[in-house]
Short mmCIF file of C-alpha atoms and ligand atoms in Angstrom, two decimals:
data_model
loop_
_atom_site.label_atom_id
_atom_site.label_comp_id
_atom_site.label_asym_id
_atom_site.label_seq_id
_atom_site.Cartn_x
_atom_site.Cartn_y
_atom_site.Cartn_z
CA MET A 502 93.74 117.73 113.94
CA PRO A 503 97.15 116.63 115.25
CA GLY A 504 97.22 116.38 119.00
CA ASP A 505 93.63 115.16 119.34
CA THR A 506 93.67 112.41 121.89
CA ASP A 507 90.02 111.77 122.66
CA LEU A 508 89.54 108.25 121.34
CA PHE A 509 85.87 108.74 120.49
CA GLU A 510 86.58 111.95 118.59
CA ILE A 511 89.37 110.19 116.71
CA MET A 512 87.11 107.28 115.76
CA GLN A 513 84.29 109.56 114.65
CA THR A 514 86.58 111.56 112.38
CA MET A 515 88.83 108.80 111.07
CA ARG A 516 87.66 108.96 107.48
CA ALA A 517 89.55 107.31 104.67
CA MET A 518 91.99 110.09 103.75
CA ARG A 519 92.81 109.45 100.12
CA ARG A 520 94.34 112.75 99.04
CA LEU A 521 97.82 112.87 100.52
CA LYS A 522 100.75 115.23 100.18
CA PRO A 523 103.98 113.63 98.95
CA ASP A 524 105.94 115.28 101.82
CA PRO A 525 108.00 112.78 103.80
CA VAL A 526 106.68 111.49 107.13
CA PRO A 527 109.26 111.29 109.95
CA ASP A 528 110.24 107.75 110.95
CA GLY A 529 109.44 108.64 114.56
CA LEU A 530 105.76 108.93 113.63
CA ILE A 531 105.79 105.75 111.57
CA GLN A 532 107.35 104.00 114.54
CA LYS A 533 104.49 105.20 116.79
CA ILE A 534 101.97 103.87 114.29
CA LEU A 535 103.74 100.51 114.14
CA ARG A 536 103.86 100.25 117.94
CA ALA A 537 100.13 100.91 118.06
CA GLY A 538 99.64 98.13 115.52
CA ALA A 539 101.67 95.67 117.52
CA CYS A 540 99.54 96.36 120.64
CA ALA A 541 96.50 94.79 118.99
CA PRO A 542 94.80 91.58 119.98
CA ASN A 543 95.79 88.54 117.92
CA GLY A 544 94.98 84.86 118.14
CA GLY A 545 96.88 83.13 120.96
CA ASN A 546 99.24 86.14 121.00
CA THR A 547 101.27 84.29 118.38
CA GLN A 548 102.06 87.65 116.74
CA ARG A 549 102.48 86.27 113.27
CA TRP A 550 101.96 89.75 111.90
CA ARG A 551 104.73 91.36 109.89
CA PHE A 552 104.72 94.95 108.74
CA LEU A 553 106.53 95.97 105.61
CA VAL A 554 107.24 99.70 105.46
CA ILE A 555 107.61 100.75 101.86
CA LYS A 556 109.16 104.01 100.76
CA ASP A 557 110.85 102.83 97.57
CA PRO A 558 109.05 104.60 94.68
CA LYS A 559 109.81 101.76 92.25
CA ILE A 560 108.09 99.15 94.41
CA LYS A 561 105.06 101.39 95.00
CA GLN A 562 104.82 102.13 91.29
CA ALA A 563 104.96 98.42 90.41
CA VAL A 564 102.09 97.64 92.79
CA GLN A 565 100.05 100.67 91.69
CA VAL A 566 99.80 99.16 88.22
CA TYR A 567 97.71 96.28 89.63
CA TYR A 568 95.80 98.55 91.99
CA LYS A 569 94.74 100.66 89.01
CA ARG A 570 94.01 97.67 86.81
CA ALA A 571 91.65 96.36 89.48
CA PHE A 572 89.93 99.76 89.57
CA ASP A 573 89.52 99.95 85.82
CA GLU A 574 88.24 96.40 85.53
CA VAL A 575 86.18 95.90 88.70
CA VAL A 576 85.88 98.71 91.22
CA GLY A 577 85.23 101.70 88.92
CA PRO A 578 82.35 100.07 87.01
CA ARG A 579 80.87 98.77 90.29
CA TYR A 580 80.86 102.26 91.83
CA LEU A 581 78.97 103.66 88.86
CA LYS A 582 76.20 101.08 89.31
CA SER A 583 75.82 101.08 93.10
CA ALA A 584 73.56 103.17 95.34
CA PRO A 585 74.99 105.30 98.18
CA PRO A 586 75.50 103.32 101.42
CA PRO A 587 73.47 104.06 104.60
CA GLY A 588 74.10 107.51 106.07
CA VAL A 589 75.74 108.77 102.85
CA SER A 590 74.06 111.17 100.40
CA ARG A 591 74.41 110.81 96.62
CA GLU A 592 76.60 113.91 96.61
CA GLN A 593 78.88 112.51 99.33
CA TYR A 594 79.02 109.20 97.49
CA ASN A 595 80.07 110.94 94.28
CA ARG A 596 82.78 112.74 96.24
CA GLN A 597 83.93 109.41 97.66
CA HIS A 598 84.08 107.95 94.19
CA ALA A 599 86.22 110.88 93.01
CA ALA A 600 88.53 110.38 96.01
CA VAL A 601 88.80 106.65 95.32
CA GLU A 602 89.77 107.42 91.75
CA TYR A 603 92.27 110.02 92.95
CA LEU A 604 93.95 107.53 95.28
CA THR A 605 94.00 104.99 92.47
CA ASN A 606 95.99 107.34 90.29
CA HIS A 607 98.24 108.60 93.10
CA PHE A 608 98.58 105.43 95.23
CA HIS A 609 102.34 105.25 94.68
CA GLU A 610 102.84 108.93 95.57
CA ALA A 611 101.93 108.43 99.23
CA PRO A 612 105.30 108.82 100.93
CA VAL A 613 104.94 105.72 103.08
CA TRP A 614 103.01 102.49 102.84
CA ILE A 615 102.59 100.00 105.62
CA VAL A 616 101.79 96.58 104.23
CA ALA A 617 100.14 94.43 106.91
CA CYS A 618 101.12 90.79 106.48
CA ILE A 619 100.90 87.47 108.25
CA GLU A 620 103.79 85.04 108.22
CA ASN A 621 102.54 81.51 108.50
CA PRO A 622 104.41 79.06 106.26
CA GLN A 623 102.49 76.16 107.81
CA ALA A 624 99.20 77.57 106.56
CA ASP A 625 100.64 77.75 103.05
CA VAL A 626 101.52 74.07 103.25
CA GLN A 627 98.01 73.24 104.46
CA GLY A 628 96.49 75.49 101.80
CA THR A 629 94.69 77.59 104.41
CA ALA A 630 96.73 80.76 104.01
CA ALA A 631 94.17 82.67 102.00
CA SER A 632 92.29 85.36 103.90
CA THR A 633 90.03 83.33 106.13
CA ARG A 634 88.01 84.89 108.92
CA ALA A 635 90.46 83.44 111.43
CA SER A 636 93.60 84.82 109.80
CA GLY A 637 92.00 88.21 109.12
CA ALA A 638 90.93 88.41 112.75
CA SER A 639 94.59 88.37 113.75
CA ILE A 640 95.70 91.22 111.54
CA TYR A 641 92.81 93.67 111.09
CA PRO A 642 92.78 94.77 114.75
CA ALA A 643 96.42 95.82 114.21
CA VAL A 644 95.44 97.59 111.00
CA GLN A 645 92.68 99.49 112.80
CA ASN A 646 95.06 100.45 115.62
CA MET A 647 97.46 101.84 113.03
CA LEU A 648 94.70 103.82 111.30
CA LEU A 649 93.63 105.30 114.63
CA ALA A 650 97.23 106.11 115.53
CA ALA A 651 97.79 107.82 112.18
CA ARG A 652 94.64 109.89 112.70
CA ALA A 653 95.74 110.84 116.21
CA LEU A 654 99.07 112.03 114.79
CA GLY A 655 97.35 114.13 112.13
CA LEU A 656 98.33 111.76 109.33
CA GLY A 657 95.95 110.58 106.66
CA ALA A 658 95.61 106.90 105.76
CA THR A 659 93.21 104.45 104.14
CA LEU A 660 92.67 100.76 104.66
CA THR A 661 93.08 99.29 101.18
CA THR A 662 92.81 95.71 100.03
CA ARG A 663 92.15 96.14 96.34
CA HIS A 664 95.62 94.88 95.38
CA LEU A 665 94.33 91.45 96.44
CA LEU A 666 92.31 91.27 93.22
CA TYR A 667 95.78 90.73 91.72
CA GLU A 668 97.17 89.05 94.80
CA LYS A 669 99.93 86.98 93.20
CA GLU A 670 101.21 89.76 91.00
CA ALA A 671 101.02 92.44 93.71
CA GLU A 672 102.70 90.23 96.34
CA ALA A 673 105.47 89.42 93.88
CA ALA A 674 105.94 93.16 93.25
CA LEU A 675 106.05 93.67 97.03
CA GLY A 676 108.75 91.00 97.22
CA LEU A 677 106.91 88.88 99.80
CA PRO A 678 108.55 85.50 100.39
CA SER A 679 106.51 82.30 100.34
CA GLY A 680 104.62 81.74 103.57
CA VAL A 681 103.89 85.47 103.89
CA HIS A 682 100.64 87.06 102.73
CA SER A 683 99.43 90.64 102.66
CA TYR A 684 96.07 91.69 104.09
CA ALA A 685 96.11 95.44 103.62
CA ILE A 686 98.18 98.28 102.26
CA LEU A 687 97.95 101.53 104.20
CA PRO A 688 99.12 104.53 102.17
CA ILE A 689 100.09 107.16 104.75
CA GLY A 690 100.93 110.85 104.43
CA TYR A 691 99.94 114.32 105.48
CA PRO A 692 96.38 114.92 104.28
CA MET A 693 95.54 117.60 101.73
CA GLY A 694 92.04 118.05 103.17
CA LYS A 695 90.55 118.11 106.64
CA PHE A 696 89.46 115.24 108.83
CA GLY A 697 85.71 115.12 109.25
CA PRO A 698 82.86 112.99 110.54
CA VAL A 699 82.39 109.55 108.99
CA GLY A 700 79.05 108.87 107.26
CA ARG A 701 77.28 105.89 108.82
CA GLY A 702 73.66 104.77 109.14
CA PRO A 703 71.68 104.86 112.39
CA LEU A 704 72.44 102.26 115.07
CA ALA A 705 68.73 101.44 115.31
CA GLU A 706 68.96 99.77 111.91
CA ILE A 707 71.82 97.46 112.79
CA VAL A 708 71.47 96.57 116.47
CA TYR A 709 69.01 94.02 117.84
CA GLN A 710 68.19 92.79 121.30
CA ASP A 711 67.74 89.17 122.37
CA ARG A 712 66.11 88.13 119.10
CA TRP A 713 67.20 88.91 115.56
CA GLY A 714 65.19 91.87 114.28
CA ASN A 715 64.02 92.91 117.76
CA PRO A 716 65.04 96.58 118.36
CA TYR A 717 67.72 97.14 121.01
CA LYS A 718 66.08 99.14 123.80
CA GLY A 719 69.29 100.80 124.95
CA LEU A 720 69.35 103.44 122.20
C1 LIG B 49 88.10 95.57 103.82
C2 LIG B 49 88.27 96.98 103.32
C3 LIG B 49 88.89 97.20 102.11
C4 LIG B 49 89.02 98.49 101.61
N1 LIG B 49 89.70 98.68 100.45
C5 LIG B 49 89.83 99.93 99.95
C6 LIG B 49 90.59 100.16 98.78
O1 LIG B 49 91.18 99.24 98.19
N2 LIG B 49 90.68 101.42 98.32
C7 LIG B 49 90.08 102.47 98.96
O2 LIG B 49 90.21 103.61 98.48
N3 LIG B 49 89.38 102.30 100.10
C8 LIG B 49 89.26 101.06 100.62
N4 LIG B 49 88.59 100.86 101.80
C9 LIG B 49 88.04 102.02 102.54
C10 LIG B 49 86.52 102.06 102.46
O3 LIG B 49 86.12 102.41 101.16
C11 LIG B 49 86.04 103.06 103.51
O4 LIG B 49 86.35 102.59 104.77
C12 LIG B 49 84.53 103.29 103.43
O5 LIG B 49 84.16 103.79 102.18
C13 LIG B 49 84.08 104.23 104.51
O6 LIG B 49 84.69 105.47 104.30
P1 LIG B 49 84.96 106.49 105.49
O7 LIG B 49 85.63 105.71 106.57
O8 LIG B 49 85.82 107.56 104.89
O9 LIG B 49 83.64 107.00 105.94
C14 LIG B 49 88.50 99.59 102.34
C15 LIG B 49 87.91 99.36 103.59
C16 LIG B 49 87.81 98.08 104.08
C17 LIG B 49 87.23 97.86 105.45
#
C-alpha cells in the first residue's frame, strides 16, 4: 500500500511485482527511488554506479527481444522441470511461473526501467569487468534500496538479470558505452495486483550457530 513506511512490513511484502499498468510514473517518484539507490553502501564509496532511466519504447522493445529469447531457450524449460523453492507451494510456484511469463511478454510495456550499471573502464582493460562478487557487491545494495523505495511508494518492480544471458546484444540495444556494464533491469510501474507476503523457508533451515550445521539457538 502506498504510504507504508514500516521497513519490516515493506521488506516482508516486497514481492516481485511482474504485472504492471502502462500508466506513466511521475519523475518525482523515480527521483526518490534513484536517491534511495544512491544511498547504498558501495566499495570504498567510489560510487561507480550509473543508473540509466529508460522510457523510450523502442529501446525497451529492442531489449525485450533478448529477454524473451532467453526465456524461450533457457528459463521457461527450466521452470517446467524444477520443484517449488522452500516456503512456496506448487500452486504458488505455478502462479509465479505464469507471472514470469507475463513479464516476459510485457517487459517493454513497463512505463519506466531503471538499468543499474557500473562504470569502470579500467576493469574492462583488465578483463575483470564481468559480474564478479566484488563488482556485484557494489551495485546490488543500491538495487535493493530502489526496490524497497518503489514498494514504499506503492510502485511495483522486479529485480531482473535475465537480459545478461544475451549480455552483449542487450547492452548494445541499451546503448551502453564501453567500460559500462549492466547488472540489473528494474521494470517499474503501478501494480495491477496487490502487494503480499513473500514466500520463504523457515530460518531454522538456513541459520547455524558457531559450527556449520549447528542450529542457531536464538530462534
Ligand atoms: C539475481 C536475481 C535475478 C533475477 N532475475 C529475474 C528475471 O530476470 N526475471 C524475473 O521475472 N524475476 C527475476 N528475479 C526475481 C526472482 O525470481 C524473485 O526474487 C524470486 O522468485 C522471489 O520472488 P518474491 O520476491 O516475489 O517472493 C531475479 C532475482 C534475483 C535476486
